[in-house]
CSV table of C-alpha atoms and ligand atoms in Angstrom, one decimal:
chain,number,residue,atom,x,y,z
A,1,MET,CA,59.9,110.9,-44.7
A,2,LYS,CA,57.5,110.7,-41.2
A,3,ASN,CA,59.9,108.5,-38.7
A,4,HIS,CA,57.7,106.2,-36.6
A,5,GLU,CA,59.0,105.9,-33.3
A,6,SER,CA,59.7,102.5,-33.1
A,7,ASN,CA,61.4,102.5,-36.3
A,8,VAL,CA,64.5,105.0,-35.1
A,9,VAL,CA,67.4,104.1,-35.3
A,10,GLY,CA,70.4,105.1,-33.8
A,11,PRO,CA,73.4,107.4,-35.5
A,12,ASP,CA,75.5,104.1,-35.2
A,13,VAL,CA,73.0,101.7,-36.7
A,14,MET,CA,72.8,103.8,-39.6
A,15,LEU,CA,76.0,104.0,-40.6
A,16,ILE,CA,75.9,100.2,-40.0
A,17,ALA,CA,72.9,99.7,-42.2
A,18,LEU,CA,74.0,102.3,-44.7
A,19,ALA,CA,77.7,100.6,-44.6
A,20,ALA,CA,76.1,97.8,-45.3
A,21,SER,CA,73.9,99.1,-48.3
A,22,ILE,CA,77.3,100.4,-50.0
A,23,PRO,CA,78.9,97.4,-51.8
A,24,ASN,CA,81.0,100.1,-53.7
A,25,ALA,CA,81.9,102.3,-51.2
A,26,ALA,CA,85.5,101.3,-51.4
A,27,VAL,CA,85.8,102.3,-55.3
A,28,LEU,CA,83.9,105.8,-54.0
A,29,GLY,CA,86.0,106.5,-51.8
A,30,GLY,CA,85.3,108.5,-48.7
A,31,PHE,CA,82.2,106.9,-47.7
A,32,LEU,CA,83.2,105.2,-44.2
A,33,ASN,CA,84.4,108.5,-43.1
A,34,LEU,CA,81.2,110.5,-42.7
A,35,SER,CA,79.9,111.7,-39.8
A,36,SER,CA,76.6,110.3,-38.7
A,37,SER,CA,74.9,113.9,-39.6
A,38,GLN,CA,76.2,113.7,-43.1
A,39,ILE,CA,74.9,109.8,-42.9
A,40,LYS,CA,71.7,111.3,-42.1
A,41,ASP,CA,71.5,114.0,-44.8
A,42,THR,CA,72.3,111.5,-46.8
A,43,ASN,CA,69.5,108.8,-46.0
A,44,ASN,CA,67.1,112.1,-46.7
A,45,TRP,CA,67.8,112.3,-49.7
A,46,ILE,CA,68.0,108.5,-50.6
A,47,ASP,CA,64.5,108.1,-48.5
A,48,SER,CA,63.2,111.2,-50.3
A,49,ILE,CA,64.4,110.3,-54.1
A,50,ARG,CA,62.8,107.0,-53.2
A,51,ALA,CA,59.3,108.5,-52.7
A,52,SER,CA,59.4,110.6,-55.0
A,53,SER,CA,58.7,107.8,-57.7
A,54,PRO,CA,57.3,105.3,-56.2
A,55,THR,CA,56.7,101.4,-57.2
A,56,ARG,CA,53.4,100.3,-58.2
A,57,THR,CA,52.4,97.5,-55.1
A,58,ARG,CA,52.2,94.3,-56.5
A,59,SER,CA,50.6,92.0,-53.5
A,60,SER,CA,46.9,91.7,-53.1
A,61,SER,CA,46.4,92.9,-49.9
A,62,SER,CA,48.4,95.6,-49.7
A,63,SER,CA,46.8,97.1,-52.3
A,64,SER,CA,43.1,97.3,-51.2
A,65,ASP,CA,44.8,99.2,-48.3
A,66,ASN,CA,47.0,101.9,-50.7
A,67,GLN,CA,43.5,101.7,-52.6
A,68,ASP,CA,42.1,103.2,-49.6
A,69,LYS,CA,45.1,105.7,-48.7
A,70,ILE,CA,44.0,106.6,-52.4
A,71,ASN,CA,40.2,107.1,-52.2
A,72,SER,CA,40.6,109.2,-48.3
A,73,TRP,CA,43.6,111.3,-49.8
A,74,MET,CA,41.1,112.1,-53.0
A,75,LEU,CA,39.0,113.5,-50.9
A,76,TYR,CA,40.8,116.5,-50.7
A,77,HIS,CA,42.5,116.3,-53.7
A,78,PRO,CA,39.5,115.3,-56.3
A,79,SER,CA,39.8,114.8,-60.3
A,80,ALA,CA,40.7,117.9,-62.0
A,81,LEU,CA,38.8,115.8,-64.6
A,82,ASN,CA,35.6,114.5,-63.3
A,83,MET,CA,35.6,118.3,-61.0
A,84,PHE,CA,35.8,120.4,-64.3
A,85,ASP,CA,32.3,121.3,-64.2
A,86,GLN,CA,32.5,123.3,-60.8
A,87,ILE,CA,36.3,124.5,-62.4
A,88,ALA,CA,34.5,125.7,-65.2
A,89,TYR,CA,32.0,127.5,-63.3
A,90,ASN,CA,35.1,129.4,-61.3
A,91,MET,CA,36.8,130.2,-64.3
A,92,LYS,CA,33.7,131.7,-65.6
A,93,GLY,CA,34.9,135.7,-67.0
A,94,LYS,CA,38.4,135.4,-66.2
A,95,LYS,CA,41.4,135.1,-68.2
A,96,ILE,CA,43.2,132.2,-68.0
A,97,VAL,CA,46.6,131.7,-68.0
A,98,THR,CA,48.4,128.1,-68.5
A,99,PHE,CA,51.4,127.0,-66.8
A,100,LEU,CA,52.7,123.7,-67.5
A,101,ASP,CA,55.4,121.3,-66.1
A,102,TYR,CA,57.1,119.3,-68.6
A,103,ASP,CA,58.3,115.7,-67.7
A,104,GLY,CA,55.7,113.9,-66.2
A,105,THR,CA,53.0,116.2,-66.8
A,106,LEU,CA,53.4,116.5,-70.5
A,107,SER,CA,55.3,113.9,-71.5
A,108,PRO,CA,55.5,110.3,-69.2
A,109,ILE,CA,58.8,109.7,-66.8
A,110,VAL,CA,61.4,107.3,-69.1
A,111,ALA,CA,64.5,105.4,-68.3
A,112,ASP,CA,66.4,107.9,-70.9
A,113,PRO,CA,65.8,111.4,-70.0
A,114,ASP,CA,66.4,112.8,-74.0
A,115,LYS,CA,64.1,110.3,-75.0
A,116,ALA,CA,61.2,111.7,-72.7
A,117,PHE,CA,58.9,113.2,-76.3
A,118,MET,CA,55.2,114.7,-76.0
A,119,THR,CA,53.2,112.3,-77.9
A,120,LYS,CA,51.3,114.1,-81.5
A,121,LYS,CA,48.4,114.3,-80.0
A,122,MET,CA,49.8,116.2,-76.4
A,123,ARG,CA,51.4,118.0,-78.7
A,124,ALA,CA,48.5,119.5,-81.1
A,125,THR,CA,46.5,119.7,-77.9
A,126,LEU,CA,49.5,122.2,-76.3
A,127,LYS,CA,49.3,124.3,-79.8
A,128,ASP,CA,45.2,124.0,-79.5
A,129,ILE,CA,45.9,125.9,-75.6
A,130,ALA,CA,48.3,128.3,-76.8
A,131,ARG,CA,46.3,129.7,-78.6
A,132,HIS,CA,43.5,130.3,-76.5
A,133,PHE,CA,45.2,131.4,-73.1
A,134,PRO,CA,49.1,132.3,-73.0
A,135,THR,CA,50.9,129.8,-72.3
A,136,ALA,CA,54.2,128.8,-70.0
A,137,ILE,CA,56.0,125.7,-70.0
A,138,VAL,CA,58.1,125.9,-66.0
A,139,THR,CA,60.7,123.0,-65.8
A,140,GLY,CA,63.8,122.2,-64.8
A,141,ARG,CA,65.0,121.2,-67.5
A,142,CYS,CA,67.6,123.9,-69.6
A,143,ARG,CA,65.0,126.0,-72.0
A,144,ASP,CA,66.9,125.3,-75.8
A,145,LYS,CA,66.5,121.5,-74.2
A,146,VAL,CA,62.8,121.6,-73.5
A,147,TYR,CA,62.1,123.5,-76.7
A,148,SER,CA,63.6,120.9,-79.4
A,149,PHE,CA,60.7,118.4,-76.9
A,150,VAL,CA,58.1,120.9,-77.7
A,151,LYS,CA,58.7,123.1,-80.6
A,152,LEU,CA,56.2,125.7,-80.3
A,153,ALA,CA,57.3,129.3,-80.4
A,154,GLN,CA,53.8,131.1,-79.2
A,155,LEU,CA,54.7,129.7,-75.7
A,156,TYR,CA,56.6,130.9,-72.9
A,157,TYR,CA,59.5,129.1,-71.3
A,158,ALA,CA,60.5,129.3,-68.0
A,159,GLY,CA,63.9,126.8,-68.1
A,160,SER,CA,66.8,125.7,-65.0
A,161,HIS,CA,63.9,125.8,-62.7
A,162,GLY,CA,62.0,129.1,-63.4
A,163,MET,CA,66.1,130.4,-63.5
A,164,ASP,CA,65.9,130.8,-67.5
A,165,ILE,CA,62.5,132.8,-69.1
A,166,LYS,CA,62.0,133.9,-72.4
A,167,GLY,CA,58.7,135.0,-73.8
A,168,PRO,CA,57.2,133.1,-76.9
A,169,THR,CA,59.1,134.4,-80.2
A,170,LYS,CA,57.4,134.9,-83.7
A,171,SER,CA,60.4,132.9,-85.3
A,172,ARG,CA,60.9,128.7,-85.5
A,173,THR,CA,64.2,128.8,-84.1
A,174,PRO,CA,63.4,131.0,-81.5
A,175,ASN,CA,67.0,130.6,-79.9
A,176,LYS,CA,69.3,131.9,-82.4
A,177,GLY,CA,70.1,135.7,-81.9
A,178,ASN,CA,66.6,136.9,-81.0
A,179,ASP,CA,67.2,138.4,-77.6
A,180,LYS,CA,64.6,140.7,-77.8
A,181,ALA,CA,62.3,138.1,-76.1
A,182,LEU,CA,64.6,137.7,-73.2
A,183,LEU,CA,63.0,137.8,-69.9
A,184,CYS,CA,64.4,137.0,-66.9
A,185,GLN,CA,67.7,135.0,-65.7
A,186,PRO,CA,68.6,135.8,-61.9
A,187,ALA,CA,71.3,133.1,-62.2
A,188,SER,CA,73.7,134.5,-65.5
A,189,LYS,CA,76.1,135.2,-62.2
A,190,PHE,CA,76.5,131.1,-61.4
A,191,LEU,CA,77.0,129.9,-64.9
A,192,PRO,CA,80.7,129.8,-65.0
A,193,MET,CA,80.1,127.8,-61.7
A,194,ILE,CA,77.7,125.2,-62.6
A,195,GLU,CA,79.5,124.5,-65.9
A,196,GLU,CA,83.0,123.8,-63.3
A,197,VAL,CA,80.5,121.6,-61.3
A,198,TYR,CA,79.1,119.5,-64.3
A,199,LYS,CA,82.6,118.6,-65.3
A,200,ILE,CA,83.9,117.6,-61.6
A,201,LEU,CA,80.5,115.4,-61.3
A,202,LEU,CA,81.0,114.1,-64.5
A,203,GLU,CA,83.9,112.8,-63.7
A,204,LYS,CA,83.5,111.4,-60.5
A,205,THR,CA,80.0,109.6,-61.5
A,206,LYS,CA,81.4,107.6,-63.9
A,207,SER,CA,82.5,104.3,-61.8
A,208,VAL,CA,78.8,104.3,-61.2
A,209,PRO,CA,77.2,102.2,-63.6
A,210,GLY,CA,73.8,103.9,-64.9
A,211,ALA,CA,74.5,107.4,-63.1
A,212,LYS,CA,73.6,110.4,-65.4
A,213,VAL,CA,75.1,113.9,-65.0
A,214,GLU,CA,72.4,116.5,-67.1
A,215,ASN,CA,73.7,120.1,-67.5
A,216,ASN,CA,70.8,122.7,-67.7
A,217,LYS,CA,72.4,125.5,-67.6
A,218,PHE,CA,71.9,126.6,-64.5
A,219,CYS,CA,71.1,123.4,-62.5
A,220,LEU,CA,72.7,120.1,-63.1
A,221,SER,CA,70.8,116.9,-62.2
A,222,VAL,CA,72.5,113.6,-61.1
A,223,HIS,CA,70.0,110.5,-62.5
A,224,PHE,CA,69.6,108.0,-60.0
A,225,ARG,CA,67.0,105.6,-62.2
A,226,CYS,CA,69.6,103.5,-63.4
A,227,VAL,CA,71.8,103.1,-60.6
A,228,ASP,CA,71.1,99.8,-59.0
A,229,GLU,CA,69.5,100.9,-55.6
A,230,LYS,CA,72.4,99.0,-53.7
A,231,CYS,CA,74.9,102.5,-55.0
A,232,TRP,CA,71.8,105.0,-54.4
A,233,ALA,CA,73.9,105.9,-51.5
A,234,ALA,CA,77.1,106.1,-52.2
A,235,LEU,CA,76.1,108.3,-55.7
A,236,ALA,CA,74.1,110.5,-53.2
A,237,GLU,CA,77.2,110.5,-51.6
A,238,GLN,CA,79.8,111.6,-53.8
A,239,VAL,CA,77.5,114.3,-55.0
A,240,ARG,CA,77.4,116.0,-50.8
A,241,LEU,CA,81.2,115.6,-51.3
A,242,VAL,CA,81.3,117.6,-54.3
A,243,LEU,CA,78.5,120.3,-53.3
A,244,ASN,CA,80.9,120.9,-49.7
A,245,GLU,CA,83.2,122.9,-51.6
A,246,TYR,CA,80.4,125.3,-53.7
A,247,PRO,CA,78.4,126.4,-50.3
A,248,LYS,CA,76.5,129.2,-52.9
A,249,LEU,CA,74.4,125.7,-54.8
A,250,LYS,CA,72.5,123.8,-53.1
A,251,LEU,CA,70.9,120.5,-53.6
A,252,THR,CA,66.8,119.6,-54.0
A,253,GLN,CA,65.6,116.7,-54.9
A,254,GLY,CA,63.2,115.5,-58.0
A,255,ARG,CA,61.7,111.7,-59.0
A,256,LYS,CA,64.7,110.2,-58.9
A,257,VAL,CA,66.9,112.7,-59.5
A,258,LEU,CA,69.3,115.1,-57.4
A,259,GLU,CA,68.8,118.1,-58.5
A,260,ILE,CA,72.0,121.0,-57.5
A,261,ARG,CA,71.3,124.6,-58.2
A,262,PRO,CA,72.5,128.0,-57.4
A,263,THR,CA,71.6,129.6,-53.7
A,264,ILE,CA,69.2,132.1,-54.9
A,265,LYS,CA,65.5,133.2,-53.6
A,266,TRP,CA,63.9,131.7,-56.9
A,267,ASP,CA,62.0,128.6,-57.7
A,268,LYS,CA,58.9,127.9,-60.2
A,269,GLY,CA,56.7,129.9,-57.5
A,270,LYS,CA,59.2,133.2,-58.7
A,271,ALA,CA,59.1,132.0,-61.8
A,272,LEU,CA,54.9,132.0,-61.7
A,273,GLU,CA,54.5,135.4,-60.1
A,274,PHE,CA,57.3,136.9,-62.4
A,275,LEU,CA,55.1,135.5,-65.4
A,276,LEU,CA,52.3,136.7,-63.9
A,277,GLU,CA,53.6,140.1,-63.3
A,278,SER,CA,54.8,140.8,-67.5
A,279,LEU,CA,52.1,139.1,-68.9
A,280,GLY,CA,49.9,142.7,-66.8
A,281,GLN,CA,52.8,144.7,-68.3
A,282,TYR,CA,52.0,142.9,-71.9
A,283,SER,CA,48.0,143.4,-71.3
A,284,VAL,CA,48.8,147.1,-70.7
A,285,LEU,CA,51.7,147.5,-73.9
A,286,ILE,CA,47.9,146.6,-76.0
A,287,ILE,CA,46.1,148.8,-74.8
A,288,ASN,CA,48.3,151.6,-74.8
A,289,ILE,CA,48.8,150.9,-78.8
A,290,SER,CA,44.9,150.4,-79.4
A,291,TYR,CA,44.8,154.1,-77.0
A,292,ILE,CA,47.1,155.7,-79.7
A,293,ILE,CA,44.4,154.6,-82.4
A,294,CYS,CA,41.6,155.6,-80.1
A,295,ILE,CA,41.3,158.3,-77.5
A,296,MET,CA,38.4,156.0,-75.4
A,297,HIS,CA,40.9,153.9,-75.0
A,298,LEU,CA,42.5,156.0,-72.0
A,299,PHE,CA,40.1,154.7,-69.6
A,300,GLN,CA,40.6,151.0,-70.0
A,301,LEU,CA,44.1,151.6,-70.0
A,302,THR,CA,44.2,153.0,-66.8
A,303,ILE,CA,42.2,150.0,-65.4
A,304,THR,CA,44.6,147.0,-66.7
A,305,PHE,CA,47.6,149.0,-65.5
A,306,VAL,CA,46.4,148.8,-62.0
A,307,ILE,CA,45.1,145.6,-62.0
A,308,GLY,CA,47.8,143.9,-64.0
A,309,TYR,CA,47.7,139.9,-64.6
A,310,ASP,CA,49.5,139.3,-61.4
A,311,ASN,CA,46.9,140.4,-58.8
A,312,SER,CA,44.2,140.9,-60.5
A,313,ASN,CA,41.2,138.9,-59.3
A,314,ASP,CA,39.9,138.5,-63.3
A,315,VAL,CA,43.1,136.5,-63.7
A,316,PHE,CA,42.8,132.6,-63.4
A,317,PRO,CA,45.9,130.7,-63.6
A,318,ILE,CA,46.0,126.3,-63.6
A,319,TYR,CA,49.5,125.3,-62.9
A,320,ILE,CA,50.2,121.6,-63.4
A,321,GLY,CA,52.7,119.9,-62.3
A,322,ASP,CA,54.2,116.0,-60.9
A,323,ASP,CA,57.3,117.1,-59.1
A,324,ARG,CA,58.5,118.4,-55.9
A,325,THR,CA,60.1,121.6,-57.4
A,326,ASP,CA,56.0,122.3,-58.8
A,327,GLU,CA,55.0,122.5,-55.2
A,328,ASP,CA,56.8,126.2,-54.5
A,329,ALA,CA,54.4,127.3,-58.1
A,330,PHE,CA,51.5,125.5,-56.2
A,331,LYS,CA,52.1,127.1,-52.6
A,332,VAL,CA,52.2,130.9,-54.6
A,333,LEU,CA,48.2,130.5,-56.2
A,334,ARG,CA,47.1,128.6,-52.3
A,335,ASN,CA,48.5,131.9,-50.5
A,336,ARG,CA,46.9,134.5,-53.0
A,337,GLY,CA,44.0,132.4,-53.6
A,338,GLN,CA,44.1,132.6,-57.0
A,339,GLY,CA,43.6,130.1,-59.6
A,340,ILE,CA,44.2,126.4,-58.9
A,341,GLY,CA,47.1,123.8,-58.4
A,342,ILE,CA,46.6,120.2,-60.2
A,343,LEU,CA,49.0,117.8,-58.9
A,344,VAL,CA,50.0,115.0,-61.4
A,345,SER,CA,50.0,111.9,-59.4
A,346,ARG,CA,48.5,108.8,-59.0
A,347,VAL,CA,49.7,107.9,-55.3
A,348,PRO,CA,48.9,109.8,-52.4
A,349,LYS,CA,51.7,112.7,-52.2
A,350,ASP,CA,51.9,115.8,-49.3
A,351,THR,CA,50.9,118.6,-51.7
A,352,GLU,CA,49.7,122.5,-52.2
A,353,ALA,CA,48.2,121.3,-55.5
A,354,SER,CA,44.1,121.1,-55.0
A,355,TYR,CA,43.3,119.1,-57.4
A,356,THR,CA,45.4,115.8,-59.0
A,357,LEU,CA,45.0,113.9,-62.6
A,358,LYS,CA,46.6,110.4,-62.7
A,359,ASP,CA,49.5,111.4,-65.4
A,360,PRO,CA,50.0,113.0,-69.1
A,361,ALA,CA,47.2,111.0,-70.5
A,362,GLU,CA,45.0,113.0,-68.3
A,363,VAL,CA,46.5,116.2,-68.7
A,364,GLU,CA,45.9,116.2,-71.9
A,365,GLN,CA,42.1,115.2,-71.9
A,366,PHE,CA,42.2,118.2,-69.1
A,367,LEU,CA,43.7,120.5,-71.4
A,368,ARG,CA,41.3,119.4,-74.1
A,369,ARG,CA,37.9,120.2,-72.3
A,370,LEU,CA,39.6,124.0,-71.2
A,371,VAL,CA,39.7,124.6,-75.2
A,372,GLN,CA,36.3,123.1,-75.9
A,373,TRP,CA,34.9,125.3,-72.8
A,374,LYS,CA,36.7,128.4,-74.2
A,375,ARG,CA,35.2,127.5,-77.6
A,376,SER,CA,31.6,127.4,-76.6
A,377,SER,CA,32.0,130.1,-73.9
A,378,THR,CA,32.6,132.1,-76.6
A,379,GLN,CA,30.0,131.7,-79.3
B,401,LIG,O1,60.5,120.6,-64.3
B,401,LIG,P1,60.5,119.5,-64.7
B,401,LIG,O2,60.3,119.4,-65.9
B,401,LIG,O3,59.5,117.7,-64.5
B,401,LIG,O4,61.9,118.5,-64.9
B,401,LIG,C1,62.5,118.1,-63.7
B,401,LIG,C2,63.5,117.3,-64.2
B,401,LIG,O5,63.1,116.3,-65.0
B,401,LIG,C3,64.0,115.1,-66.3
B,401,LIG,O6,63.9,114.0,-65.0
B,401,LIG,C4,63.1,113.6,-64.9
B,401,LIG,O7,62.4,112.9,-66.2
B,401,LIG,C5,63.2,111.8,-66.7
B,401,LIG,C6,62.6,111.8,-68.3
B,401,LIG,O8,61.6,111.1,-67.7
B,401,LIG,C7,63.6,111.2,-66.0
B,401,LIG,O9,64.4,109.8,-66.6
B,401,LIG,C8,63.9,111.5,-64.5
B,401,LIG,O10,64.4,110.0,-64.0
B,401,LIG,C9,63.2,112.5,-63.9
B,401,LIG,O11,63.5,112.7,-63.0
B,401,LIG,C10,65.0,115.9,-66.5
B,401,LIG,O12,65.6,114.8,-67.0
B,401,LIG,C11,65.5,116.9,-64.8
B,401,LIG,O13,66.8,117.4,-65.9
B,401,LIG,C12,65.0,117.9,-65.2
B,401,LIG,O14,65.3,118.2,-63.5
């Protein structure tokens, strides 16, 4: 959040302001003994959580101001639907790979995380997309959980913010005993710690009405969406106190959620790079098999080995996501100068993405156009 100079308040004022906003401080315990820097941290989280899922303005005078802001933001991050022809021009002759975030991208944001279902239309389109392009779901969710929503075995799944990656499986129950497709779990040694913190957080937050702790296997989510805003600071503080005891874990923010994860250097951007590299190896494997069948493929084998999927100009990754955690992946694509990042948002946000889509319905339309374009260009 940007601070305007006239709005900057000193630590004592902040302390009073924050204390006043926490009627449940006594219930949650210990909060008023915080140092000013701890309060600043908590305030920053709260600001960030608030900004992550802004409520829409209703007043008509400010709505024209808002529209102006949206219009100028859209100049730099135009609609991927309006720009489809230009995107199609840049994709021509390249191998497209699609990376899709789940919540807020494929499914609408809802109050109950257990009910974030995709529409039937979205599932059908996703199935079509996977028929034409290698496709990965990259999500903060536990991999099994997101699979139970998506239910398509032909996709790659990168759960726990990319810390749990598995490739496509033929079976309809891909998580049952088929470990051959397991690609990457860089945080596996943190599993017992995450379990421990999950139990502690469940206990510590049970007195906050509406608070929910979700176990995403290699990371945890503490949900604020159904908590009265007046209790947000107290809840955030409770999380911070628990985390103080676990220096190997860190906090990040999502849409009305605080996420607890291992301090390893791994995020959705790393998962994207890993998948691009793995897909490159996969294409080598396919060509290797062809080589056995026909010696003429030797030449092709050498070329593919050199270029791979990860650093090839021949590959066009499309990453679509709505959250702060997706920015790591947008940044990777921007730095590589490869493919495009598309942010799902109807309000202006700081982003490394090049294009925007307003909501999951527009994501579905974009994906459908991609399939239609592929079909028409291969006829
Ligand atoms: O990486 P994502 O697929 O976007 O997952 C990020 C978090 O998504 C979920 O929470 C968000 O969606 C919920 C359902 O719509 C909503 O209630 C919540 O407020 C949002 O933050 C999921 O429940 C989290 O575990 C993920 O980390």
